[in-house]
Short mmCIF file of C-alpha atoms in Angstrom, two decimals:
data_model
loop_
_atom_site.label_atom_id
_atom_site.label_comp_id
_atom_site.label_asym_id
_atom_site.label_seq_id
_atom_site.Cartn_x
_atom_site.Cartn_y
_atom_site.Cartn_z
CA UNK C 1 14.17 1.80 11.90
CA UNK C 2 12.41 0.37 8.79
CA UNK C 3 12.53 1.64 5.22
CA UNK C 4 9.80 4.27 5.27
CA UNK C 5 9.50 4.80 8.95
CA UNK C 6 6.85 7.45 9.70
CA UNK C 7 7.11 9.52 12.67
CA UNK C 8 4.81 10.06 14.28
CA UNK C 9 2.86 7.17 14.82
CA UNK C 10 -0.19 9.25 15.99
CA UNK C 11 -1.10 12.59 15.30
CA UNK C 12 -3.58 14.52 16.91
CA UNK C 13 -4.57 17.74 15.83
CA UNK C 14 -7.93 20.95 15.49
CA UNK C 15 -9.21 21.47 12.40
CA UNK C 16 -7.49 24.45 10.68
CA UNK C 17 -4.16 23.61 12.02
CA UNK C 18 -1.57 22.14 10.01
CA UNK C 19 -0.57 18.64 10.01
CA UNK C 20 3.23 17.58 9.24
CA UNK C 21 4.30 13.90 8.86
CA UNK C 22 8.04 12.94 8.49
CA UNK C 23 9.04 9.43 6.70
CA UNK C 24 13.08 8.58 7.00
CA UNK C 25 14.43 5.57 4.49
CA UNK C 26 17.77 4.04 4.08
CA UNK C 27 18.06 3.15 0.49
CA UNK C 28 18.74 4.68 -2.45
CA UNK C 29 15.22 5.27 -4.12
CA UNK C 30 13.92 6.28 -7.44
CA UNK C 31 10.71 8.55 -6.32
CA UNK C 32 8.63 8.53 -3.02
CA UNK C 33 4.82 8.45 -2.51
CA UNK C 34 2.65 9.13 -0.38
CA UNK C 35 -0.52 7.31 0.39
CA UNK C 36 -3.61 7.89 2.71
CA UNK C 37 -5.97 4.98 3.98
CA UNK C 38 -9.45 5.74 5.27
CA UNK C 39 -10.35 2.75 8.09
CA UNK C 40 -11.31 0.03 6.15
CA UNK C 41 -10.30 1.16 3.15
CA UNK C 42 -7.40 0.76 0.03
CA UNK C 43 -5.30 2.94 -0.11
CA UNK C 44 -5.18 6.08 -2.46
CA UNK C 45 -2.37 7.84 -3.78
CA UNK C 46 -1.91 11.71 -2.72
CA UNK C 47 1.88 12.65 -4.24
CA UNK C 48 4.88 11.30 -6.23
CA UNK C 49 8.08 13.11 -5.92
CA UNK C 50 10.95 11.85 -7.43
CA UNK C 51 14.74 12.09 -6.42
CA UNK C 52 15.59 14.79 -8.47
CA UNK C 53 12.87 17.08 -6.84
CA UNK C 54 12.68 18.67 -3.25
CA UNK C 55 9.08 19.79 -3.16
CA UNK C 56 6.29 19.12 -4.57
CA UNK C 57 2.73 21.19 -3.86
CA UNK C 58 -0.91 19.34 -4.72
CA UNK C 59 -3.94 21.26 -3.16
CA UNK C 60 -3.35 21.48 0.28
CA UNK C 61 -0.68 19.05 0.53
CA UNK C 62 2.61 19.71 0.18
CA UNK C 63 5.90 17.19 0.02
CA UNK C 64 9.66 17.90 0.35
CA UNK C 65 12.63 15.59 -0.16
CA UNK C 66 16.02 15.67 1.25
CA UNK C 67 18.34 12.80 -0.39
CA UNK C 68 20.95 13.33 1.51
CA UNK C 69 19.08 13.30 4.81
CA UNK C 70 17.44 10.86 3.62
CA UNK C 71 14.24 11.63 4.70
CA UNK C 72 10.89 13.57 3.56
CA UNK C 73 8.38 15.12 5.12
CA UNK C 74 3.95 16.05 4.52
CA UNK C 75 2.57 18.90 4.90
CA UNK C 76 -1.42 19.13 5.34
CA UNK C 77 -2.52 22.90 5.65
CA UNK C 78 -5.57 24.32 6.72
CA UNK C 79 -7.14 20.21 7.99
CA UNK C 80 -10.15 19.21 8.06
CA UNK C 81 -12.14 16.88 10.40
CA UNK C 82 -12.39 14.63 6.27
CA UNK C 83 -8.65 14.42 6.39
CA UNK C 84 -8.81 11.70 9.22
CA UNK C 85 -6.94 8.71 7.63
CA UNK C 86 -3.72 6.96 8.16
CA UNK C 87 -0.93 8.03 5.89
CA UNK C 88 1.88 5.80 4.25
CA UNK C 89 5.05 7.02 2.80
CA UNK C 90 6.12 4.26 0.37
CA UNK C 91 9.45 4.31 -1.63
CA UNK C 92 10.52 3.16 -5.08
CA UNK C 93 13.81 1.76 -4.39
CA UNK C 94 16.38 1.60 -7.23
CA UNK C 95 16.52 -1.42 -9.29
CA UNK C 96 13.68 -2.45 -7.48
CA UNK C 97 9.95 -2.50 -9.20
CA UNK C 98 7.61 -3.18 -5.95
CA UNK C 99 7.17 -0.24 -3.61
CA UNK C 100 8.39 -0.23 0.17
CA UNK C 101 5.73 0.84 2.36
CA UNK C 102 6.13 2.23 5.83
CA UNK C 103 3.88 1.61 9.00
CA UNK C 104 1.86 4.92 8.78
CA UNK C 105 0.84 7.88 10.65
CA UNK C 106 -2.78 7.40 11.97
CA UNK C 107 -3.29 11.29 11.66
CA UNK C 108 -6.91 12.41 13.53
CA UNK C 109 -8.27 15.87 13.32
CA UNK C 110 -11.03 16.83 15.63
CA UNK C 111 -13.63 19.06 14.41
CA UNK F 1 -12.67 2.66 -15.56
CA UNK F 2 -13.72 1.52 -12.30
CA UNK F 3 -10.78 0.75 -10.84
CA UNK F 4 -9.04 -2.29 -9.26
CA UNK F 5 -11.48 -5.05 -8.89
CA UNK F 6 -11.63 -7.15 -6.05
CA UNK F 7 -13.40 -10.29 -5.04
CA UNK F 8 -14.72 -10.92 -2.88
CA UNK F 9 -14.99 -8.27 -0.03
CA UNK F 10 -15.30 -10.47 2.88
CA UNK F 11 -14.61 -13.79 3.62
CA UNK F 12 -15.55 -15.92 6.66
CA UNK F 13 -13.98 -19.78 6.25
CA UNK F 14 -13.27 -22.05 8.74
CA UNK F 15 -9.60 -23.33 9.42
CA UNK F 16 -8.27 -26.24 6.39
CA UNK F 17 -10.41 -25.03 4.06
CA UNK F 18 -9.30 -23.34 0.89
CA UNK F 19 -9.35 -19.50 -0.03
CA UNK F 20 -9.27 -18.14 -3.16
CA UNK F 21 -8.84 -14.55 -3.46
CA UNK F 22 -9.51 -12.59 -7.30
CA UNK F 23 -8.41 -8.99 -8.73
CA UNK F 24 -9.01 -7.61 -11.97
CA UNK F 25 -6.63 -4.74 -12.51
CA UNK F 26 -7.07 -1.42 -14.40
CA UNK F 27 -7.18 -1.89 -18.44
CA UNK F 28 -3.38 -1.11 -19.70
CA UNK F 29 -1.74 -1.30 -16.44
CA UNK F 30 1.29 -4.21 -16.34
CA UNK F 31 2.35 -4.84 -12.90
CA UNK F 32 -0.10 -6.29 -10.13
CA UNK F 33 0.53 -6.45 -6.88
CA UNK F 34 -0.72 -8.56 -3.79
CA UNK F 35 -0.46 -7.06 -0.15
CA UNK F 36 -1.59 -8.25 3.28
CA UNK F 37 -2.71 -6.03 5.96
CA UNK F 38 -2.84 -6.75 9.57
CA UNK F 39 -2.97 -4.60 12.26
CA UNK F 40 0.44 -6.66 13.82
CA UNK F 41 2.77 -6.33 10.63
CA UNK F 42 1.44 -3.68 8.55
CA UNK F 43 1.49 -3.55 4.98
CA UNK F 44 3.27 -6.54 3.40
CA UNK F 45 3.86 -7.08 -0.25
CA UNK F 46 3.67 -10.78 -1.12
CA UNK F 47 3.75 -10.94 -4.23
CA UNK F 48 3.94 -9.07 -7.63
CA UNK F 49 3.68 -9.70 -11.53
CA UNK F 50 4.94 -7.70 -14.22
CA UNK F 51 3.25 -8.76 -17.67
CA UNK F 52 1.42 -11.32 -16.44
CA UNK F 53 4.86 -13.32 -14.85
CA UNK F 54 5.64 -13.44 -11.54
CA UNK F 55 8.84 -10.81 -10.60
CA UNK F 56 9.24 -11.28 -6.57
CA UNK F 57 7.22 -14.15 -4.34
CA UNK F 58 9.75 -13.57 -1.44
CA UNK F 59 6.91 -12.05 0.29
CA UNK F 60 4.62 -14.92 0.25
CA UNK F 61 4.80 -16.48 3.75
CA UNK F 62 4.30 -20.04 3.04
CA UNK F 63 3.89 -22.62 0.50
CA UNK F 64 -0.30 -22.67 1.63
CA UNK F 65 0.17 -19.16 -0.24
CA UNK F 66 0.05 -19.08 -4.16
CA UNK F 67 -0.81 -16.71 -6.84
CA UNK F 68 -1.05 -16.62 -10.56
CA UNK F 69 -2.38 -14.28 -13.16
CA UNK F 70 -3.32 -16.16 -16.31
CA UNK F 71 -3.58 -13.29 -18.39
CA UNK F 72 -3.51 -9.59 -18.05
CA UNK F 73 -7.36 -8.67 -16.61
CA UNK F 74 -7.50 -11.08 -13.91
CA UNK F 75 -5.28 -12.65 -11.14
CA UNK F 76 -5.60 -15.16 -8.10
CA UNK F 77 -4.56 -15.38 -4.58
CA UNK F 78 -4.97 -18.69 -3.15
CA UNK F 79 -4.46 -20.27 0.65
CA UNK F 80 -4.58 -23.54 0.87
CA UNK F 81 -5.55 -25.00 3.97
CA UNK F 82 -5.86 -21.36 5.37
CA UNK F 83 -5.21 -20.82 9.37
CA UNK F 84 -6.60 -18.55 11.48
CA UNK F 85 -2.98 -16.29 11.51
CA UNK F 86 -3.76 -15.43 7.61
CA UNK F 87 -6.66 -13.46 8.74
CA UNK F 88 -5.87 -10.11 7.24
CA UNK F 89 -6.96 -7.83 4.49
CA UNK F 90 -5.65 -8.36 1.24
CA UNK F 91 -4.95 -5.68 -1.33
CA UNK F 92 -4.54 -5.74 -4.81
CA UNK F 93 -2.99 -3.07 -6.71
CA UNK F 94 -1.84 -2.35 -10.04
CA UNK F 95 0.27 0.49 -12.01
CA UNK F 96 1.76 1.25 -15.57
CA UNK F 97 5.50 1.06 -14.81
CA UNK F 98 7.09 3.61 -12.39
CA UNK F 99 3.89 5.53 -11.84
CA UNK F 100 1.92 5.37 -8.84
CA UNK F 101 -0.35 2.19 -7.69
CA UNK F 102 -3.76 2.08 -7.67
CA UNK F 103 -5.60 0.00 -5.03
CA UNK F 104 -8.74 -2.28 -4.65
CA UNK F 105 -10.94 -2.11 -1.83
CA UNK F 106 -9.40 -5.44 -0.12
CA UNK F 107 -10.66 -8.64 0.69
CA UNK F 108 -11.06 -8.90 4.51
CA UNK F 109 -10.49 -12.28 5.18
CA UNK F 110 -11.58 -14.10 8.97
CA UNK F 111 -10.46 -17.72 9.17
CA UNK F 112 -12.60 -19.32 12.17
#
């Protein structure tokens, strides 16, 4: 798989239920971020967490890390029909300035 | 602030003809970055500058692609002759060293 390979693809979920998003990478990185995208739209930044933490919590969202897996996952609690975007996990690779995105989760939440 | 600054938000050009994409990037930030979107590949990164110099062009598909940033405030994406595969969206973004990046709105560009 890519660096930054969400999973799933598509997600498909009520509003009030929880959302979870997975992102796996091969390199060593310096921090991971997450990013959401409304159609049409830039994207905007949700979370950094760097390689020295294993969760991070922001509102409603909330990250982990796991270094040696390799891997991290987001958490959306409590959604709302609004939170309908596609989401991006992007990596700061070490010794590398430009970010490595991934090809998204197009997340939908039906009112 | 009002963000990143991009110009212009559509473009419709026919094939040969030359497209110039602009950005202005949030006051104080020192890296820029250019990214194409397309349904097919994703999110690319083309190209990014760190004070104003270009760092890494390895994403920039072909020599029709160029980009420069004369000065901190403002920087250029240019296609010259553009073809009907560069039709994409094209992000700017810019960020103060390590932190996170900040996006424009994109330039959706449609070459006829």
């Amino acid at each position: 798989s890519q660096q930054g390979e969400e999973d799933p693809q598509a997600l498909s979920i009520q509003e009030g239920e929880n959302a979870t998003m997975n992102c796996s990478y091969k390199t060593s990185i310096n921090n991971l971020q997450w990013y959401r995208q409304n159609s049409g739209r830039g994207l905007v930044h949700l979370i950094l967490i760097r390689s020295n933490e294993r969760e991070k919590h922001s509102g409603r969202l909330r990250v982990t890390l796991d270094t040696s897996k390799k891997s991290s996952s987001l958490l959306i609690t409590a959604s709302r029909a609004a939170d309908t975007a596609s989401y991006f996990c992007a990596t700061k690779d070490t010794g590398r300035r430009a970010l490595t995105f991934g090809s998204g989760t197009r997340l939908q939440v039906q009112p | 602030d009002a963000g990143v600054i991009q110009s212009p938000r559509h473009e419709v050009t026919e094939m040969g003809q030359e497209v110039t994409l602009r950005c202005k990037p949030i006051s104080g930030h020192n890296s820029l970055f250019w990214y194409r979107q397309t349904m097919m590949r994703g999110l690319e990164l083309l190209i990014y500058f760190n004070n104003n110099v270009p760092i890494d062009d390895s994403g920039m598909p072909e020599d029709r692609f160029s980009a420069k940033m004369p000065n901190a405030s403002f920087s250029t994406l240019k296609i010259q002759p553009s073809e009907p595969r560069d039709s994409a969206v094209y992000f700017c973004a810019s960020r103060v060293e390590m932190d996170e990046q900040y996006f424009g709105p994109g330039t959706r560009l449609t070459v006829t």
